[in-house]
Amino acid sequence: MRSLLWLIGIFALAAGIAMLASLNTGYVLLVLPPWRAQLSLNLLIVALLIGFVVSYAVLRLIGKTVALPGRVGVFRERRRKDKAGRAFRESLQALFEGRFAQAVKRAGNAFDSGENRAMSAIVAARAAHALHDDTRYRIWIGRAAEQEEEARVARLMTEAELAIEARRFEEAADKLDSLKASGNRHIAVLRLSLQAASALGRWDEVLRLARQLRKHKALTDEQMQPLVRRAHVERIRELAGDGEALAAYWKSIPAAELNDRQMVEKAVPYLADSGQGAVARKTIERLLDAEWDGTLARLYAHCGDGDAVACLARAEGWLRKQPKDAGLLYALGRLCIAAQLWGKAQSYLEASVNIAPTIEAHLALAGLFERLDRPQDAHRHYRTAAELSAR
């Protein structure tokens, strides 16, 4: 339908032009001595129109011919970029597919083409590292470093990540420190820093990073808890022997982190060995009041330094609800020894070994009988403790 309308319109236009031309009787006289030419005005108009069209076409042809070398150069540059981009994409695909040799080859082609040079070098470095080819890895990471600031953050992140993977933690920490010094403290940097700090035993830094990642919701409570637990226990182990520093450190631990029973169980013996068992008293009492735990109750024996009588009263209150808990009975026996209540200490410790014999309970009884000048009984419990240890 549209074609028919166009056809009708063209015929109508042609008819109109023909009618106008028939009415135009003018002529044009051209004189160029010694020649004269007389043309109708209609013919002149048609000639001028044709001349204009031909001249325009010739000029366009000349312009395109002159611009041809430049257009060829643009075409070649575009084709080079397309080829380089395709090589770069293929290198990424090969890297993620685990075809590392192909990834190195394709990334090298992209690098040689001059497109995405820094990223191509980084891809090649990652692939070479996956192939355990340290020489090529160093070559490609060096080429990435030569690209100045084009991909500095990506390069340093790659170097840090691969250094951690290769267990070169000092090197990884140096790269990450460079990133953080330039203001790059995003979650990926913090996660890598956490791994490096944990491997290097920088426990204060582990705590800081774990808390920071939890704040940014990059770690769940379940993921954070074992990290924080290990950091606290290792830090307490480092401070073991310095009672004042150990007590100060324990008091600096946030209350929420002291709810970790496993951490408390591992930390209290170090506190007790340094004469600071009493600082954990309130924490253990709070945890036991919230939920009973025989292992934790056993550790309450270390909390009687300075006020064994008050601890004994609290523990005897628990005994009414947990009369058969061997750990609690052991703690009561140790607290009675600290309070010099020898008879009660013996009865509690003997009740504990009757329910669940342990080396430490027999040793406590042996020490008690030595105090009471009963060497035969002390020798019997030492022998029993040795037998339990041998088993």
JSON list of C-alpha atoms in Angstrom, two decimals, residues 66-272:
[
{"chain": "A", "resi": 66, "resn": "VAL", "atom": "CA", "xyz": [41.77, 11.10, -0.23]},
{"chain": "A", "resi": 67, "resn": "ALA", "atom": "CA", "xyz": [40.44, 9.81, 3.15]},
{"chain": "A", "resi": 68, "resn": "LEU", "atom": "CA", "xyz": [40.96, 6.17, 2.23]},
{"chain": "A", "resi": 69, "resn": "PRO", "atom": "CA", "xyz": [44.38, 5.74, 3.93]},
{"chain": "A", "resi": 70, "resn": "GLY", "atom": "CA", "xyz": [43.02, 7.18, 7.18]},
{"chain": "A", "resi": 71, "resn": "ARG", "atom": "CA", "xyz": [39.92, 4.97, 7.02]},
{"chain": "A", "resi": 72, "resn": "VAL", "atom": "CA", "xyz": [42.11, 1.95, 6.43]},
{"chain": "A", "resi": 73, "resn": "GLY", "atom": "CA", "xyz": [44.18, 2.88, 9.50]},
{"chain": "A", "resi": 74, "resn": "VAL", "atom": "CA", "xyz": [41.05, 3.27, 11.62]},
{"chain": "A", "resi": 75, "resn": "PHE", "atom": "CA", "xyz": [39.76, -0.08, 10.38]},
{"chain": "A", "resi": 76, "resn": "ARG", "atom": "CA", "xyz": [43.03, -1.80, 11.21]},
{"chain": "A", "resi": 77, "resn": "GLU", "atom": "CA", "xyz": [43.13, -0.23, 14.68]},
{"chain": "A", "resi": 78, "resn": "ARG", "atom": "CA", "xyz": [39.55, -1.31, 15.34]},
{"chain": "A", "resi": 79, "resn": "ARG", "atom": "CA", "xyz": [40.32, -4.81, 14.15]},
{"chain": "A", "resi": 80, "resn": "ARG", "atom": "CA", "xyz": [43.43, -4.90, 16.39]},
{"chain": "A", "resi": 81, "resn": "LYS", "atom": "CA", "xyz": [41.40, -3.82, 19.40]},
{"chain": "A", "resi": 82, "resn": "ASP", "atom": "CA", "xyz": [38.71, -6.38, 18.64]},
{"chain": "A", "resi": 83, "resn": "LYS", "atom": "CA", "xyz": [41.34, -9.09, 18.35]},
{"chain": "A", "resi": 84, "resn": "ALA", "atom": "CA", "xyz": [43.03, -8.00, 21.58]},
{"chain": "A", "resi": 85, "resn": "GLY", "atom": "CA", "xyz": [39.71, -7.79, 23.41]},
{"chain": "A", "resi": 86, "resn": "ARG", "atom": "CA", "xyz": [38.77, -11.26, 22.19]},
{"chain": "A", "resi": 87, "resn": "ALA", "atom": "CA", "xyz": [42.14, -12.64, 23.34]},
{"chain": "A", "resi": 88, "resn": "PHE", "atom": "CA", "xyz": [41.67, -11.02, 26.77]},
{"chain": "A", "resi": 89, "resn": "ARG", "atom": "CA", "xyz": [38.16, -12.46, 27.14]},
{"chain": "A", "resi": 90, "resn": "GLU", "atom": "CA", "xyz": [39.40, -15.89, 26.09]},
{"chain": "A", "resi": 91, "resn": "SER", "atom": "CA", "xyz": [42.22, -15.67, 28.66]},
{"chain": "A", "resi": 92, "resn": "LEU", "atom": "CA", "xyz": [39.71, -14.92, 31.43]},
{"chain": "A", "resi": 93, "resn": "GLN", "atom": "CA", "xyz": [37.50, -17.79, 30.34]},
{"chain": "A", "resi": 94, "resn": "ALA", "atom": "CA", "xyz": [40.46, -20.18, 30.22]},
{"chain": "A", "resi": 95, "resn": "LEU", "atom": "CA", "xyz": [41.57, -19.02, 33.69]},
{"chain": "A", "resi": 96, "resn": "PHE", "atom": "CA", "xyz": [38.16, -19.67, 35.23]},
{"chain": "A", "resi": 97, "resn": "GLU", "atom": "CA", "xyz": [37.86, -22.99, 33.42]},
{"chain": "A", "resi": 98, "resn": "GLY", "atom": "CA", "xyz": [41.20, -24.11, 34.84]},
{"chain": "A", "resi": 99, "resn": "ARG", "atom": "CA", "xyz": [42.99, -24.22, 31.47]},
{"chain": "A", "resi": 100, "resn": "PHE", "atom": "CA", "xyz": [45.95, -22.29, 32.85]},
{"chain": "A", "resi": 101, "resn": "ALA", "atom": "CA", "xyz": [48.42, -22.88, 30.00]},
{"chain": "A", "resi": 102, "resn": "GLN", "atom": "CA", "xyz": [45.88, -21.50, 27.51]},
{"chain": "A", "resi": 103, "resn": "ALA", "atom": "CA", "xyz": [45.17, -18.60, 29.86]},
{"chain": "A", "resi": 104, "resn": "VAL", "atom": "CA", "xyz": [48.86, -17.62, 29.89]},
{"chain": "A", "resi": 105, "resn": "LYS", "atom": "CA", "xyz": [49.03, -17.85, 26.09]},
{"chain": "A", "resi": 106, "resn": "ARG", "atom": "CA", "xyz": [45.85, -15.81, 25.46]},
{"chain": "A", "resi": 107, "resn": "ALA", "atom": "CA", "xyz": [46.77, -13.20, 28.06]},
{"chain": "A", "resi": 108, "resn": "GLY", "atom": "CA", "xyz": [50.20, -12.88, 26.44]},
{"chain": "A", "resi": 109, "resn": "ASN", "atom": "CA", "xyz": [48.55, -12.26, 23.07]},
{"chain": "A", "resi": 110, "resn": "ALA", "atom": "CA", "xyz": [46.33, -9.58, 24.60]},
{"chain": "A", "resi": 111, "resn": "PHE", "atom": "CA", "xyz": [49.35, -7.98, 26.30]},
{"chain": "A", "resi": 112, "resn": "ASP", "atom": "CA", "xyz": [51.32, -7.92, 23.05]},
{"chain": "A", "resi": 113, "resn": "SER", "atom": "CA", "xyz": [48.36, -6.30, 21.29]},
{"chain": "A", "resi": 114, "resn": "GLY", "atom": "CA", "xyz": [48.60, -3.38, 23.70]},
{"chain": "A", "resi": 115, "resn": "GLU", "atom": "CA", "xyz": [45.03, -3.68, 24.98]},
{"chain": "A", "resi": 116, "resn": "ASN", "atom": "CA", "xyz": [44.36, -4.05, 28.73]},
{"chain": "A", "resi": 117, "resn": "ARG", "atom": "CA", "xyz": [48.07, -4.58, 29.25]},
{"chain": "A", "resi": 118, "resn": "ALA", "atom": "CA", "xyz": [48.03, -4.41, 33.03]},
{"chain": "A", "resi": 119, "resn": "MET", "atom": "CA", "xyz": [45.02, -6.72, 33.44]},
{"chain": "A", "resi": 120, "resn": "SER", "atom": "CA", "xyz": [46.35, -9.11, 30.81]},
{"chain": "A", "resi": 121, "resn": "ALA", "atom": "CA", "xyz": [49.63, -9.34, 32.74]},
{"chain": "A", "resi": 122, "resn": "ILE", "atom": "CA", "xyz": [47.74, -10.00, 35.99]},
{"chain": "A", "resi": 123, "resn": "VAL", "atom": "CA", "xyz": [45.68, -12.77, 34.37]},
{"chain": "A", "resi": 124, "resn": "ALA", "atom": "CA", "xyz": [48.87, -14.34, 32.98]},
{"chain": "A", "resi": 125, "resn": "ALA", "atom": "CA", "xyz": [50.50, -14.08, 36.43]},
{"chain": "A", "resi": 126, "resn": "ARG", "atom": "CA", "xyz": [47.55, -15.82, 38.10]},
{"chain": "A", "resi": 127, "resn": "ALA", "atom": "CA", "xyz": [47.60, -18.60, 35.52]},
{"chain": "A", "resi": 128, "resn": "ALA", "atom": "CA", "xyz": [51.37, -19.03, 35.82]},
{"chain": "A", "resi": 129, "resn": "HIS", "atom": "CA", "xyz": [51.06, -19.22, 39.61]},
{"chain": "A", "resi": 130, "resn": "ALA", "atom": "CA", "xyz": [48.38, -21.91, 39.24]},
{"chain": "A", "resi": 131, "resn": "LEU", "atom": "CA", "xyz": [50.85, -23.85, 37.08]},
{"chain": "A", "resi": 132, "resn": "HIS", "atom": "CA", "xyz": [53.47, -23.50, 39.88]},
{"chain": "A", "resi": 133, "resn": "ASP", "atom": "CA", "xyz": [55.70, -21.71, 37.39]},
{"chain": "A", "resi": 134, "resn": "ASP", "atom": "CA", "xyz": [57.32, -19.16, 39.69]},
{"chain": "A", "resi": 135, "resn": "THR", "atom": "CA", "xyz": [59.62, -17.80, 36.98]},
{"chain": "A", "resi": 136, "resn": "ARG", "atom": "CA", "xyz": [56.80, -16.86, 34.62]},
{"chain": "A", "resi": 137, "resn": "TYR", "atom": "CA", "xyz": [54.74, -15.62, 37.56]},
{"chain": "A", "resi": 138, "resn": "ARG", "atom": "CA", "xyz": [57.51, -13.18, 38.53]},
{"chain": "A", "resi": 139, "resn": "ILE", "atom": "CA", "xyz": [57.93, -12.07, 34.92]},
{"chain": "A", "resi": 140, "resn": "TRP", "atom": "CA", "xyz": [54.25, -11.34, 34.43]},
{"chain": "A", "resi": 141, "resn": "ILE", "atom": "CA", "xyz": [53.71, -9.65, 37.80]},
{"chain": "A", "resi": 142, "resn": "GLY", "atom": "CA", "xyz": [56.75, -7.48, 36.97]},
{"chain": "A", "resi": 143, "resn": "ARG", "atom": "CA", "xyz": [55.17, -6.50, 33.66]},
{"chain": "A", "resi": 144, "resn": "ALA", "atom": "CA", "xyz": [51.99, -5.59, 35.49]},
{"chain": "A", "resi": 145, "resn": "ALA", "atom": "CA", "xyz": [54.02, -3.40, 37.85]},
{"chain": "A", "resi": 146, "resn": "GLU", "atom": "CA", "xyz": [55.52, -1.60, 34.84]},
{"chain": "A", "resi": 147, "resn": "GLN", "atom": "CA", "xyz": [52.08, -0.26, 33.90]},
{"chain": "A", "resi": 148, "resn": "GLU", "atom": "CA", "xyz": [52.40, 2.36, 36.66]},
{"chain": "A", "resi": 149, "resn": "GLU", "atom": "CA", "xyz": [49.07, 3.20, 38.30]},
{"chain": "A", "resi": 150, "resn": "GLU", "atom": "CA", "xyz": [46.82, 1.61, 35.69]},
{"chain": "A", "resi": 151, "resn": "ALA", "atom": "CA", "xyz": [46.00, -1.44, 37.84]},
{"chain": "A", "resi": 152, "resn": "ARG", "atom": "CA", "xyz": [48.07, -0.98, 41.00]},
{"chain": "A", "resi": 153, "resn": "VAL", "atom": "CA", "xyz": [45.33, -2.07, 43.40]},
{"chain": "A", "resi": 154, "resn": "ALA", "atom": "CA", "xyz": [44.47, -5.16, 41.33]},
{"chain": "A", "resi": 155, "resn": "ARG", "atom": "CA", "xyz": [48.16, -6.09, 41.12]},
{"chain": "A", "resi": 156, "resn": "LEU", "atom": "CA", "xyz": [48.80, -5.71, 44.84]},
{"chain": "A", "resi": 157, "resn": "MET", "atom": "CA", "xyz": [45.64, -7.65, 45.68]},
{"chain": "A", "resi": 158, "resn": "THR", "atom": "CA", "xyz": [46.76, -10.42, 43.35]},
{"chain": "A", "resi": 159, "resn": "GLU", "atom": "CA", "xyz": [50.26, -10.51, 44.82]},
{"chain": "A", "resi": 160, "resn": "ALA", "atom": "CA", "xyz": [48.87, -10.61, 48.37]},
{"chain": "A", "resi": 161, "resn": "GLU", "atom": "CA", "xyz": [46.33, -13.31, 47.63]},
{"chain": "A", "resi": 162, "resn": "LEU", "atom": "CA", "xyz": [48.81, -15.54, 45.81]},
{"chain": "A", "resi": 163, "resn": "ALA", "atom": "CA", "xyz": [51.46, -14.97, 48.49]},
{"chain": "A", "resi": 164, "resn": "ILE", "atom": "CA", "xyz": [49.01, -16.17, 51.15]},
{"chain": "A", "resi": 165, "resn": "GLU", "atom": "CA", "xyz": [48.16, -19.17, 49.00]},
{"chain": "A", "resi": 166, "resn": "ALA", "atom": "CA", "xyz": [51.89, -19.95, 48.76]},
{"chain": "A", "resi": 167, "resn": "ARG", "atom": "CA", "xyz": [52.26, -19.36, 52.54]},
{"chain": "A", "resi": 168, "resn": "ARG", "atom": "CA", "xyz": [54.54, -16.34, 52.06]},
{"chain": "A", "resi": 169, "resn": "PHE", "atom": "CA", "xyz": [52.73, -14.43, 54.76]},
{"chain": "A", "resi": 170, "resn": "GLU", "atom": "CA", "xyz": [55.31, -11.70, 55.38]},
{"chain": "A", "resi": 171, "resn": "GLU", "atom": "CA", "xyz": [55.25, -10.78, 51.70]},
{"chain": "A", "resi": 172, "resn": "ALA", "atom": "CA", "xyz": [51.45, -10.76, 51.72]},
{"chain": "A", "resi": 173, "resn": "ALA", "atom": "CA", "xyz": [51.39, -8.50, 54.79]},
{"chain": "A", "resi": 174, "resn": "ASP", "atom": "CA", "xyz": [53.75, -6.02, 53.11]},
{"chain": "A", "resi": 175, "resn": "LYS", "atom": "CA", "xyz": [51.53, -5.82, 50.01]},
{"chain": "A", "resi": 176, "resn": "LEU", "atom": "CA", "xyz": [48.41, -5.37, 52.12]},
{"chain": "A", "resi": 177, "resn": "ASP", "atom": "CA", "xyz": [50.06, -2.66, 54.21]},
{"chain": "A", "resi": 178, "resn": "SER", "atom": "CA", "xyz": [50.82, -0.80, 50.97]},
{"chain": "A", "resi": 179, "resn": "LEU", "atom": "CA", "xyz": [47.18, -1.02, 49.97]},
{"chain": "A", "resi": 180, "resn": "LYS", "atom": "CA", "xyz": [45.91, 0.17, 53.33]},
{"chain": "A", "resi": 181, "resn": "ALA", "atom": "CA", "xyz": [48.41, 3.04, 53.37]},
{"chain": "A", "resi": 182, "resn": "SER", "atom": "CA", "xyz": [46.89, 4.33, 50.13]},
{"chain": "A", "resi": 183, "resn": "GLY", "atom": "CA", "xyz": [43.38, 4.23, 51.57]},
{"chain": "A", "resi": 184, "resn": "ASN", "atom": "CA", "xyz": [42.23, 0.87, 50.23]},
{"chain": "A", "resi": 185, "resn": "ARG", "atom": "CA", "xyz": [40.46, -0.75, 53.18]},
{"chain": "A", "resi": 186, "resn": "HIS", "atom": "CA", "xyz": [37.64, -2.57, 51.46]},
{"chain": "A", "resi": 187, "resn": "ILE", "atom": "CA", "xyz": [36.37, -5.93, 52.64]},
{"chain": "A", "resi": 188, "resn": "ALA", "atom": "CA", "xyz": [38.60, -8.06, 50.40]},
{"chain": "A", "resi": 189, "resn": "VAL", "atom": "CA", "xyz": [41.70, -6.32, 51.76]},
{"chain": "A", "resi": 190, "resn": "LEU", "atom": "CA", "xyz": [40.53, -6.81, 55.34]},
{"chain": "A", "resi": 191, "resn": "ARG", "atom": "CA", "xyz": [39.85, -10.51, 54.74]},
{"chain": "A", "resi": 192, "resn": "LEU", "atom": "CA", "xyz": [43.31, -11.10, 53.29]},
{"chain": "A", "resi": 193, "resn": "SER", "atom": "CA", "xyz": [44.85, -9.07, 56.12]},
{"chain": "A", "resi": 194, "resn": "LEU", "atom": "CA", "xyz": [43.02, -11.27, 58.62]},
{"chain": "A", "resi": 195, "resn": "GLN", "atom": "CA", "xyz": [44.46, -14.42, 57.05]},
{"chain": "A", "resi": 196, "resn": "ALA", "atom": "CA", "xyz": [47.99, -12.99, 57.03]},
{"chain": "A", "resi": 197, "resn": "ALA", "atom": "CA", "xyz": [47.78, -11.69, 60.61]},
{"chain": "A", "resi": 198, "resn": "SER", "atom": "CA", "xyz": [46.46, -15.02, 61.86]},
{"chain": "A", "resi": 199, "resn": "ALA", "atom": "CA", "xyz": [49.27, -16.93, 60.15]},
{"chain": "A", "resi": 200, "resn": "LEU", "atom": "CA", "xyz": [51.90, -14.51, 61.52]},
{"chain": "A", "resi": 201, "resn": "GLY", "atom": "CA", "xyz": [50.52, -14.64, 65.05]},
{"chain": "A", "resi": 202, "resn": "ARG", "atom": "CA", "xyz": [49.57, -10.97, 65.20]},
{"chain": "A", "resi": 203, "resn": "TRP", "atom": "CA", "xyz": [46.68, -11.64, 67.54]},
{"chain": "A", "resi": 204, "resn": "ASP", "atom": "CA", "xyz": [45.78, -8.05, 68.43]},
{"chain": "A", "resi": 205, "resn": "GLU", "atom": "CA", "xyz": [45.45, -7.33, 64.71]},
{"chain": "A", "resi": 206, "resn": "VAL", "atom": "CA", "xyz": [43.37, -10.49, 64.24]},
{"chain": "A", "resi": 207, "resn": "LEU", "atom": "CA", "xyz": [40.93, -9.27, 66.89]},
{"chain": "A", "resi": 208, "resn": "ARG", "atom": "CA", "xyz": [40.70, -5.80, 65.37]},
{"chain": "A", "resi": 209, "resn": "LEU", "atom": "CA", "xyz": [40.15, -7.11, 61.84]},
{"chain": "A", "resi": 210, "resn": "ALA", "atom": "CA", "xyz": [37.62, -9.75, 62.90]},
{"chain": "A", "resi": 211, "resn": "ARG", "atom": "CA", "xyz": [35.58, -7.16, 64.78]},
{"chain": "A", "resi": 212, "resn": "GLN", "atom": "CA", "xyz": [35.79, -4.75, 61.85]},
{"chain": "A", "resi": 213, "resn": "LEU", "atom": "CA", "xyz": [34.63, -7.42, 59.36]},
{"chain": "A", "resi": 214, "resn": "ARG", "atom": "CA", "xyz": [31.77, -8.39, 61.68]},
{"chain": "A", "resi": 215, "resn": "LYS", "atom": "CA", "xyz": [30.75, -4.73, 61.89]},
{"chain": "A", "resi": 216, "resn": "HIS", "atom": "CA", "xyz": [30.60, -4.59, 58.08]},
{"chain": "A", "resi": 217, "resn": "LYS", "atom": "CA", "xyz": [28.64, -7.89, 58.05]},
{"chain": "A", "resi": 218, "resn": "ALA", "atom": "CA", "xyz": [31.45, -9.58, 56.13]},
{"chain": "A", "resi": 219, "resn": "LEU", "atom": "CA", "xyz": [31.67, -12.23, 58.87]},
{"chain": "A", "resi": 220, "resn": "THR", "atom": "CA", "xyz": [28.83, -14.02, 60.65]},
{"chain": "A", "resi": 221, "resn": "ASP", "atom": "CA", "xyz": [28.93, -14.64, 64.38]},
{"chain": "A", "resi": 222, "resn": "GLU", "atom": "CA", "xyz": [29.67, -18.31, 63.66]},
{"chain": "A", "resi": 223, "resn": "GLN", "atom": "CA", "xyz": [32.64, -17.36, 61.48]},
{"chain": "A", "resi": 224, "resn": "MET", "atom": "CA", "xyz": [33.95, -14.72, 63.85]},
{"chain": "A", "resi": 225, "resn": "GLN", "atom": "CA", "xyz": [33.79, -16.73, 67.07]},
{"chain": "A", "resi": 226, "resn": "PRO", "atom": "CA", "xyz": [36.59, -19.28, 66.40]},
{"chain": "A", "resi": 227, "resn": "LEU", "atom": "CA", "xyz": [38.87, -16.50, 65.12]},
{"chain": "A", "resi": 228, "resn": "VAL", "atom": "CA", "xyz": [38.32, -14.38, 68.20]},
{"chain": "A", "resi": 229, "resn": "ARG", "atom": "CA", "xyz": [38.60, -17.41, 70.48]},
{"chain": "A", "resi": 230, "resn": "ARG", "atom": "CA", "xyz": [41.96, -18.44, 69.07]},
{"chain": "A", "resi": 231, "resn": "ALA", "atom": "CA", "xyz": [43.27, -14.87, 69.14]},
{"chain": "A", "resi": 232, "resn": "HIS", "atom": "CA", "xyz": [42.33, -14.43, 72.81]},
{"chain": "A", "resi": 233, "resn": "VAL", "atom": "CA", "xyz": [43.78, -17.79, 73.86]},
{"chain": "A", "resi": 234, "resn": "GLU", "atom": "CA", "xyz": [47.03, -17.20, 71.96]},
{"chain": "A", "resi": 235, "resn": "ARG", "atom": "CA", "xyz": [47.35, -13.70, 73.37]},
{"chain": "A", "resi": 236, "resn": "ILE", "atom": "CA", "xyz": [46.76, -15.01, 76.90]},
{"chain": "A", "resi": 237, "resn": "ARG", "atom": "CA", "xyz": [49.36, -17.72, 76.29]},
{"chain": "A", "resi": 238, "resn": "GLU", "atom": "CA", "xyz": [51.85, -15.02, 75.25]},
{"chain": "A", "resi": 239, "resn": "LEU", "atom": "CA", "xyz": [51.16, -13.09, 78.48]},
{"chain": "A", "resi": 240, "resn": "ALA", "atom": "CA", "xyz": [51.35, -16.18, 80.70]},
{"chain": "A", "resi": 241, "resn": "GLY", "atom": "CA", "xyz": [53.67, -15.52, 83.61]},
{"chain": "A", "resi": 242, "resn": "ASP", "atom": "CA", "xyz": [52.92, -11.80, 83.79]},
{"chain": "A", "resi": 243, "resn": "GLY", "atom": "CA", "xyz": [50.02, -11.80, 86.20]},
{"chain": "A", "resi": 244, "resn": "GLU", "atom": "CA", "xyz": [49.24, -8.09, 86.07]},
{"chain": "A", "resi": 245, "resn": "ALA", "atom": "CA", "xyz": [49.31, -7.91, 82.27]},
{"chain": "A", "resi": 246, "resn": "LEU", "atom": "CA", "xyz": [47.20, -11.04, 82.05]},
{"chain": "A", "resi": 247, "resn": "ALA", "atom": "CA", "xyz": [44.58, -9.65, 84.46]},
{"chain": "A", "resi": 248, "resn": "ALA", "atom": "CA", "xyz": [44.49, -6.35, 82.57]},
{"chain": "A", "resi": 249, "resn": "TYR", "atom": "CA", "xyz": [44.05, -8.16, 79.27]},
{"chain": "A", "resi": 250, "resn": "TRP", "atom": "CA", "xyz": [41.22, -10.32, 80.63]},
{"chain": "A", "resi": 251, "resn": "LYS", "atom": "CA", "xyz": [39.39, -7.25, 81.89]},
{"chain": "A", "resi": 252, "resn": "SER", "atom": "CA", "xyz": [39.72, -5.61, 78.45]},
{"chain": "A", "resi": 253, "resn": "ILE", "atom": "CA", "xyz": [37.86, -8.44, 76.68]},
{"chain": "A", "resi": 254, "resn": "PRO", "atom": "CA", "xyz": [34.31, -7.34, 75.75]},
{"chain": "A", "resi": 255, "resn": "ALA", "atom": "CA", "xyz": [31.54, -9.05, 77.70]},
{"chain": "A", "resi": 256, "resn": "ALA", "atom": "CA", "xyz": [30.01, -10.51, 74.54]},
{"chain": "A", "resi": 257, "resn": "GLU", "atom": "CA", "xyz": [33.26, -12.33, 73.72]},
{"chain": "A", "resi": 258, "resn": "LEU", "atom": "CA", "xyz": [33.46, -13.70, 77.27]},
{"chain": "A", "resi": 259, "resn": "ASN", "atom": "CA", "xyz": [30.28, -15.66, 76.53]},
{"chain": "A", "resi": 260, "resn": "ASP", "atom": "CA", "xyz": [32.40, -18.09, 74.52]},
{"chain": "A", "resi": 261, "resn": "ARG", "atom": "CA", "xyz": [32.64, -21.04, 76.93]},
{"chain": "A", "resi": 262, "resn": "GLN", "atom": "CA", "xyz": [35.38, -22.79, 74.98]},
{"chain": "A", "resi": 263, "resn": "MET", "atom": "CA", "xyz": [37.55, -19.68, 75.14]},
{"chain": "A", "resi": 264, "resn": "VAL", "atom": "CA", "xyz": [36.99, -19.36, 78.90]},
{"chain": "A", "resi": 265, "resn": "GLU", "atom": "CA", "xyz": [37.81, -23.05, 79.43]},
{"chain": "A", "resi": 266, "resn": "LYS", "atom": "CA", "xyz": [41.13, -22.69, 77.58]},
{"chain": "A", "resi": 267, "resn": "ALA", "atom": "CA", "xyz": [42.06, -19.36, 79.15]},
{"chain": "A", "resi": 268, "resn": "VAL", "atom": "CA", "xyz": [41.35, -20.00, 82.85]},
{"chain": "A", "resi": 269, "resn": "PRO", "atom": "CA", "xyz": [44.25, -22.46, 83.39]},
{"chain": "A", "resi": 270, "resn": "TYR", "atom": "CA", "xyz": [46.71, -19.81, 82.13]},
{"chain": "A", "resi": 271, "resn": "LEU", "atom": "CA", "xyz": [45.16, -17.28, 84.50]},
{"chain": "A", "resi": 272, "resn": "ALA", "atom": "CA", "xyz": [45.39, -19.75, 87.38]}
]
